[in-house]
PDB file of C-alpha atoms in Angstrom:
ATOM      1  CA  MET A1495     -77.312 -73.494 -16.972  1.00 56.00           C
ATOM      2  CA  LEU A1496     -75.156 -70.350 -17.090  1.00 64.00           C
ATOM      3  CA  ASN A1497     -75.117 -70.180 -13.289  1.00 71.00           C
ATOM      4  CA  ASP A1498     -73.047 -73.387 -13.302  1.00 75.00           C
ATOM      5  CA  ILE A1499     -70.094 -71.680 -14.973  1.00 85.00           C
ATOM      6  CA  TYR A1500     -70.218 -68.644 -12.701  1.00 87.00           C
ATOM      7  CA  ASN A1501     -70.021 -70.726  -9.540  1.00 89.00           C
ATOM      8  CA  LYS A1502     -68.826 -69.385  -6.188  1.00 93.00           C
ATOM      9  CA  ARG A1503     -65.220 -70.520  -6.670  1.00 94.00           C
ATOM     10  CA  ILE A1504     -64.988 -68.873 -10.130  1.00 95.00           C
ATOM     11  CA  ILE A1505     -66.185 -65.591  -8.635  1.00 96.00           C
ATOM     12  CA  GLU A1506     -63.665 -65.904  -5.759  1.00 97.00           C
ATOM     13  CA  LEU A1507     -60.801 -66.596  -8.173  1.00 97.00           C
ATOM     14  CA  ALA A1508     -61.837 -63.712 -10.425  1.00 97.00           C
ATOM     15  CA  GLY A1509     -61.957 -61.345  -7.470  1.00 96.00           C
ATOM     16  CA  ASN A1510     -58.525 -62.287  -6.124  1.00 97.00           C
ATOM     17  CA  ILE A1511     -56.084 -62.314  -9.030  1.00 98.00           C
ATOM     18  CA  PRO A1512     -52.435 -62.457  -7.908  1.00 98.00           C
ATOM     19  CA  ARG A1513     -49.457 -60.940  -9.750  1.00 98.00           C
ATOM     20  CA  LEU A1514     -51.402 -58.127 -11.419  1.00 98.00           C
ATOM     21  CA  GLY A1515     -49.284 -55.530 -13.185  1.00 98.00           C
ATOM     22  CA  ARG A1516     -46.310 -55.633 -15.514  1.00 98.00           C
ATOM     23  CA  LEU A1517     -42.673 -56.737 -15.329  1.00 98.00           C
ATOM     24  CA  SER A1518     -40.175 -54.075 -16.371  1.00 96.00           C
ATOM     25  CA  ASP A1519     -37.554 -56.712 -17.236  1.00 97.00           C
ATOM     26  CA  ALA A1520     -39.672 -59.424 -18.881  1.00 98.00           C
ATOM     27  CA  ASP A1521     -38.013 -61.894 -21.235  1.00 98.00           C
ATOM     28  CA  ALA A1522     -41.213 -61.890 -23.299  1.00 98.00           C
ATOM     29  CA  THR A1523     -44.633 -60.281 -23.437  1.00 98.00           C
ATOM     30  CA  ALA A1524     -47.650 -61.851 -25.118  1.00 98.00           C
ATOM     31  CA  THR A1525     -51.225 -60.735 -25.591  1.00 98.00           C
ATOM     32  CA  ALA A1526     -54.228 -62.969 -26.217  1.00 98.00           C
ATOM     33  CA  HIS A1527     -57.539 -61.455 -27.271  1.00 97.00           C
ATOM     34  CA  SER A1528     -60.998 -62.911 -27.808  1.00 94.00           C
ATOM     35  CA  LYS A1529     -62.801 -61.212 -30.687  1.00 91.00           C
ATOM     36  CA  LEU A1530     -66.040 -62.787 -29.548  1.00 88.00           C
ATOM     37  CA  CYS A1531     -66.238 -61.153 -26.126  1.00 86.00           C
ATOM     38  CA  GLY A1532     -63.482 -58.539 -26.212  1.00 92.00           C
ATOM     39  CA  SER A1533     -61.509 -60.065 -23.345  1.00 96.00           C
ATOM     40  CA  THR A1534     -57.752 -59.443 -23.408  1.00 98.00           C
ATOM     41  CA  VAL A1535     -54.936 -60.845 -21.305  1.00 98.00           C
ATOM     42  CA  LYS A1536     -51.390 -59.452 -21.580  1.00 98.00           C
ATOM     43  CA  ILE A1537     -48.697 -61.411 -19.785  1.00 98.00           C
ATOM     44  CA  ASP A1538     -45.038 -60.753 -18.985  1.00 98.00           C
ATOM     45  CA  LEU A1539     -42.795 -63.752 -18.425  1.00 98.00           C
ATOM     46  CA  LYS A1540     -39.269 -64.316 -17.169  1.00 98.00           C
ATOM     47  CA  MET A1541     -37.535 -67.661 -17.483  1.00 98.00           C
ATOM     48  CA  SER A1542     -34.261 -69.200 -16.451  1.00 97.00           C
ATOM     49  CA  GLY A1543     -33.595 -72.064 -18.815  1.00 96.00           C
ATOM     50  CA  ASP A1544     -36.808 -74.045 -19.060  1.00 96.00           C
ATOM     51  CA  THR A1545     -38.366 -72.732 -15.829  1.00 98.00           C
ATOM     52  CA  VAL A1546     -40.578 -69.695 -15.205  1.00 98.00           C
ATOM     53  CA  THR A1547     -38.990 -67.384 -12.638  1.00 98.00           C
ATOM     54  CA  ASP A1548     -41.389 -64.435 -12.705  1.00 98.00           C
ATOM     55  CA  PHE A1549     -44.787 -63.558 -14.111  1.00 98.00           C
ATOM     56  CA  ALA A1550     -47.164 -60.608 -14.193  1.00 98.00           C
ATOM     57  CA  HIS A1551     -50.298 -59.890 -16.167  1.00 98.00           C
ATOM     58  CA  ASP A1552     -52.844 -57.271 -17.109  1.00 98.00           C
ATOM     59  CA  VAL A1553     -56.266 -58.896 -17.258  1.00 98.00           C
ATOM     60  CA  LYS A1554     -59.177 -57.172 -18.996  1.00 97.00           C
ATOM     61  CA  ALA A1555     -61.528 -60.099 -19.208  1.00 96.00           C
ATOM     62  CA  CYS A1556     -64.815 -61.572 -18.083  1.00 93.00           C
ATOM     63  CA  ALA A1557     -65.024 -63.576 -14.867  1.00 95.00           C
ATOM     64  CA  LEU A1558     -63.930 -66.749 -16.676  1.00 95.00           C
ATOM     65  CA  GLY A1559     -60.837 -65.112 -18.152  1.00 96.00           C
ATOM     66  CA  GLN A1560     -60.105 -63.594 -14.765  1.00 98.00           C
ATOM     67  CA  ALA A1561     -60.513 -66.934 -12.980  1.00 98.00           C
ATOM     68  CA  SER A1562     -58.231 -68.820 -15.371  1.00 98.00           C
ATOM     69  CA  SER A1563     -55.680 -65.975 -15.141  1.00 98.00           C
ATOM     70  CA  SER A1564     -55.877 -66.177 -11.354  1.00 98.00           C
ATOM     71  CA  ILE A1565     -55.139 -69.909 -11.404  1.00 98.00           C
ATOM     72  CA  MET A1566     -52.254 -69.378 -13.832  1.00 98.00           C
ATOM     73  CA  ALA A1567     -50.707 -66.604 -11.724  1.00 98.00           C
ATOM     74  CA  SER A1568     -50.949 -68.712  -8.577  1.00 98.00           C
ATOM     75  CA  HIS A1569     -48.922 -71.608  -9.990  1.00 98.00           C
ATOM     76  CA  VAL A1570     -46.891 -70.501 -13.042  1.00 98.00           C
ATOM     77  CA  VAL A1571     -43.657 -69.555 -11.251  1.00 98.00           C
ATOM     78  CA  GLY A1572     -41.560 -72.692 -10.990  1.00 98.00           C
ATOM     79  CA  SER A1573     -43.400 -74.401 -13.848  1.00 98.00           C
ATOM     80  CA  THR A1574     -41.527 -75.611 -16.926  1.00 98.00           C
ATOM     81  CA  ALA A1575     -42.191 -74.816 -20.567  1.00 98.00           C
ATOM     82  CA  SER A1576     -43.256 -78.381 -21.331  1.00 98.00           C
ATOM     83  CA  GLU A1577     -45.562 -78.462 -18.311  1.00 98.00           C
ATOM     84  CA  LEU A1578     -47.266 -75.244 -19.436  1.00 98.00           C
ATOM     85  CA  ARG A1579     -47.672 -76.432 -23.028  1.00 98.00           C
ATOM     86  CA  GLU A1580     -49.180 -79.670 -21.748  1.00 98.00           C
ATOM     87  CA  LEU A1581     -51.462 -77.694 -19.426  1.00 98.00           C
ATOM     88  CA  ARG A1582     -52.816 -75.595 -22.287  1.00 98.00           C
ATOM     89  CA  GLU A1583     -53.536 -78.744 -24.276  1.00 98.00           C
ATOM     90  CA  THR A1584     -55.221 -80.401 -21.266  1.00 98.00           C
ATOM     91  CA  VAL A1585     -57.472 -77.370 -20.705  1.00 98.00           C
ATOM     92  CA  ARG A1586     -58.285 -77.178 -24.434  1.00 98.00           C
ATOM     93  CA  LYS A1587     -59.230 -80.867 -24.435  1.00 98.00           C
ATOM     94  CA  MET A1588     -61.241 -80.424 -21.231  1.00 98.00           C
ATOM     95  CA  LEU A1589     -63.314 -77.709 -22.915  1.00 97.00           C
ATOM     96  CA  LYS A1590     -63.541 -78.988 -26.485  1.00 97.00           C
ATOM     97  CA  GLU A1591     -63.181 -82.774 -26.289  1.00 97.00           C
ATOM     98  CA  ASN A1592     -64.729 -83.668 -22.926  1.00 96.00           C
ATOM     99  CA  GLY A1593     -61.289 -84.377 -21.479  1.00 97.00           C
ATOM    100  CA  ALA A1594     -60.497 -84.565 -17.789  1.00 97.00           C
ATOM    101  CA  PRO A1595     -59.279 -81.478 -15.943  1.00 97.00           C
ATOM    102  CA  PRO A1596     -55.641 -81.409 -14.844  1.00 97.00           C
ATOM    103  CA  GLN A1597     -54.539 -82.805 -11.495  1.00 94.00           C
ATOM    104  CA  GLY A1598     -51.966 -81.688  -8.945  1.00 96.00           C
ATOM    105  CA  LYS A1599     -51.189 -78.014  -8.528  1.00 97.00           C
ATOM    106  CA  TRP A1600     -53.482 -77.123 -11.466  1.00 98.00           C
ATOM    107  CA  GLU A1601     -56.531 -79.007 -10.138  1.00 97.00           C
ATOM    108  CA  GLU A1602     -58.502 -75.786  -9.495  1.00 97.00           C
ATOM    109  CA  ILE A1603     -59.052 -75.673 -13.246  1.00 97.00           C
ATOM    110  CA  LYS A1604     -61.786 -78.246 -12.554  1.00 96.00           C
ATOM    111  CA  PHE A1605     -63.980 -75.296 -11.531  1.00 96.00           C
ATOM    112  CA  LEU A1606     -63.876 -74.190 -15.191  1.00 96.00           C
ATOM    113  CA  GLU A1607     -65.124 -77.563 -16.435  1.00 95.00           C
ATOM    114  CA  PRO A1608     -68.780 -76.442 -16.810  1.00 94.00           C
ATOM    115  CA  VAL A1609     -67.586 -73.941 -19.461  1.00 95.00           C
ATOM    116  CA  ARG A1610     -67.334 -76.833 -21.945  1.00 95.00           C
ATOM    117  CA  ASP A1611     -71.110 -76.566 -22.508  1.00 93.00           C
ATOM    118  CA  TYR A1612     -70.764 -72.890 -23.575  1.00 92.00           C
ATOM    119  CA  LYS A1613     -68.613 -72.747 -26.718  1.00 93.00           C
ATOM    120  CA  ALA A1614     -68.761 -68.960 -26.815  1.00 91.00           C
ATOM    121  CA  ARG A1615     -66.895 -68.879 -23.468  1.00 93.00           C
ATOM    122  CA  HIS A1616     -64.011 -71.185 -24.479  1.00 96.00           C
ATOM    123  CA  ALA A1617     -61.829 -68.428 -25.966  1.00 96.00           C
ATOM    124  CA  SER A1618     -61.878 -66.198 -22.887  1.00 95.00           C
ATOM    125  CA  THR A1619     -61.131 -69.177 -20.644  1.00 97.00           C
ATOM    126  CA  LEU A1620     -58.093 -70.152 -22.748  1.00 98.00           C
ATOM    127  CA  LEU A1621     -56.574 -66.648 -23.095  1.00 98.00           C
ATOM    128  CA  THR A1622     -54.037 -66.885 -20.287  1.00 98.00           C
ATOM    129  CA  PHE A1623     -52.874 -70.339 -21.387  1.00 98.00           C
ATOM    130  CA  ASP A1624     -52.426 -69.192 -24.990  1.00 98.00           C
ATOM    131  CA  ALA A1625     -50.519 -66.056 -23.946  1.00 98.00           C
ATOM    132  CA  VAL A1626     -48.136 -67.997 -21.691  1.00 98.00           C
ATOM    133  CA  VAL A1627     -47.348 -70.549 -24.404  1.00 98.00           C
ATOM    134  CA  ASP A1628     -46.828 -67.691 -26.902  1.00 98.00           C
ATOM    135  CA  ALA A1629     -44.346 -65.992 -24.540  1.00 98.00           C
ATOM    136  CA  ILE A1630     -42.463 -69.267 -23.984  1.00 98.00           C
ATOM    137  CA  GLY A1631     -42.190 -69.679 -27.754  1.00 98.00           C
ATOM    138  CA  GLN A1632     -40.777 -66.150 -28.081  1.00 97.00           C
ATOM    139  CA  ILE A1633     -38.146 -66.828 -25.401  1.00 97.00           C
ATOM    140  CA  GLU A1634     -37.140 -70.140 -26.966  1.00 96.00           C
ATOM    141  CA  ALA A1635     -36.906 -68.594 -30.443  1.00 94.00           C
ATOM    142  CA  ARG A1636     -34.624 -65.830 -29.150  1.00 92.00           C
ATOM    143  CA  ALA A1637     -32.456 -68.379 -27.337  1.00 89.00           C
ATOM    144  CA  LYS A1638     -31.917 -70.252 -30.626  1.00 86.00           C
ATOM    145  CA  GLN A1639     -31.031 -67.135 -32.654  1.00 83.00           C
ATOM    146  CA  PRO A1640     -27.519 -66.559 -31.246  1.00 64.00           C
ATOM    147  CA  ALA A1641     -26.691 -70.260 -31.658  1.00 57.00           C
ATOM    148  CA  ALA A1642     -27.814 -70.143 -35.297  1.00 54.00           C
ATOM    149  CA  ALA A1643     -25.813 -66.958 -35.914  1.00 56.00           C
ATOM    150  CA  GLN A1644     -22.634 -68.578 -34.538  1.00 50.00           C
ATOM    151  CA  SER A1645     -22.902 -71.597 -36.860  1.00 50.00           C
TER     152      SER A1645
END
């Protein structure tokens, strides 16, 4: 039932999104958009080496996109690139392959588990994860460019 995915915790997360806004000195910016529902998440990311040091986002999404963005913003600073790539894959598997939700600091994602029964809602739920991984890829690609130019 649709009420299962819009549970009390999802509504609380959606209504209390931390780190809203933009970073003026971001190392990368990425936008993820769902054509199906029109939700868009734009994120700004700063990293030092492999670790996220700052994050901000502009969230124009449904309650599910807002809730997943809220969870991301609460825990992304201090996370590593590999951790965030693994997280995106874990959430994708949770929604599309009946996988288990993540544990530890990301365990609140379990509140998004009922979304798996509503394929049309998967894209908006994954937006923030896709945007963060895109931004990490941009930063890593730029870091490799000077090394390649020196060779």
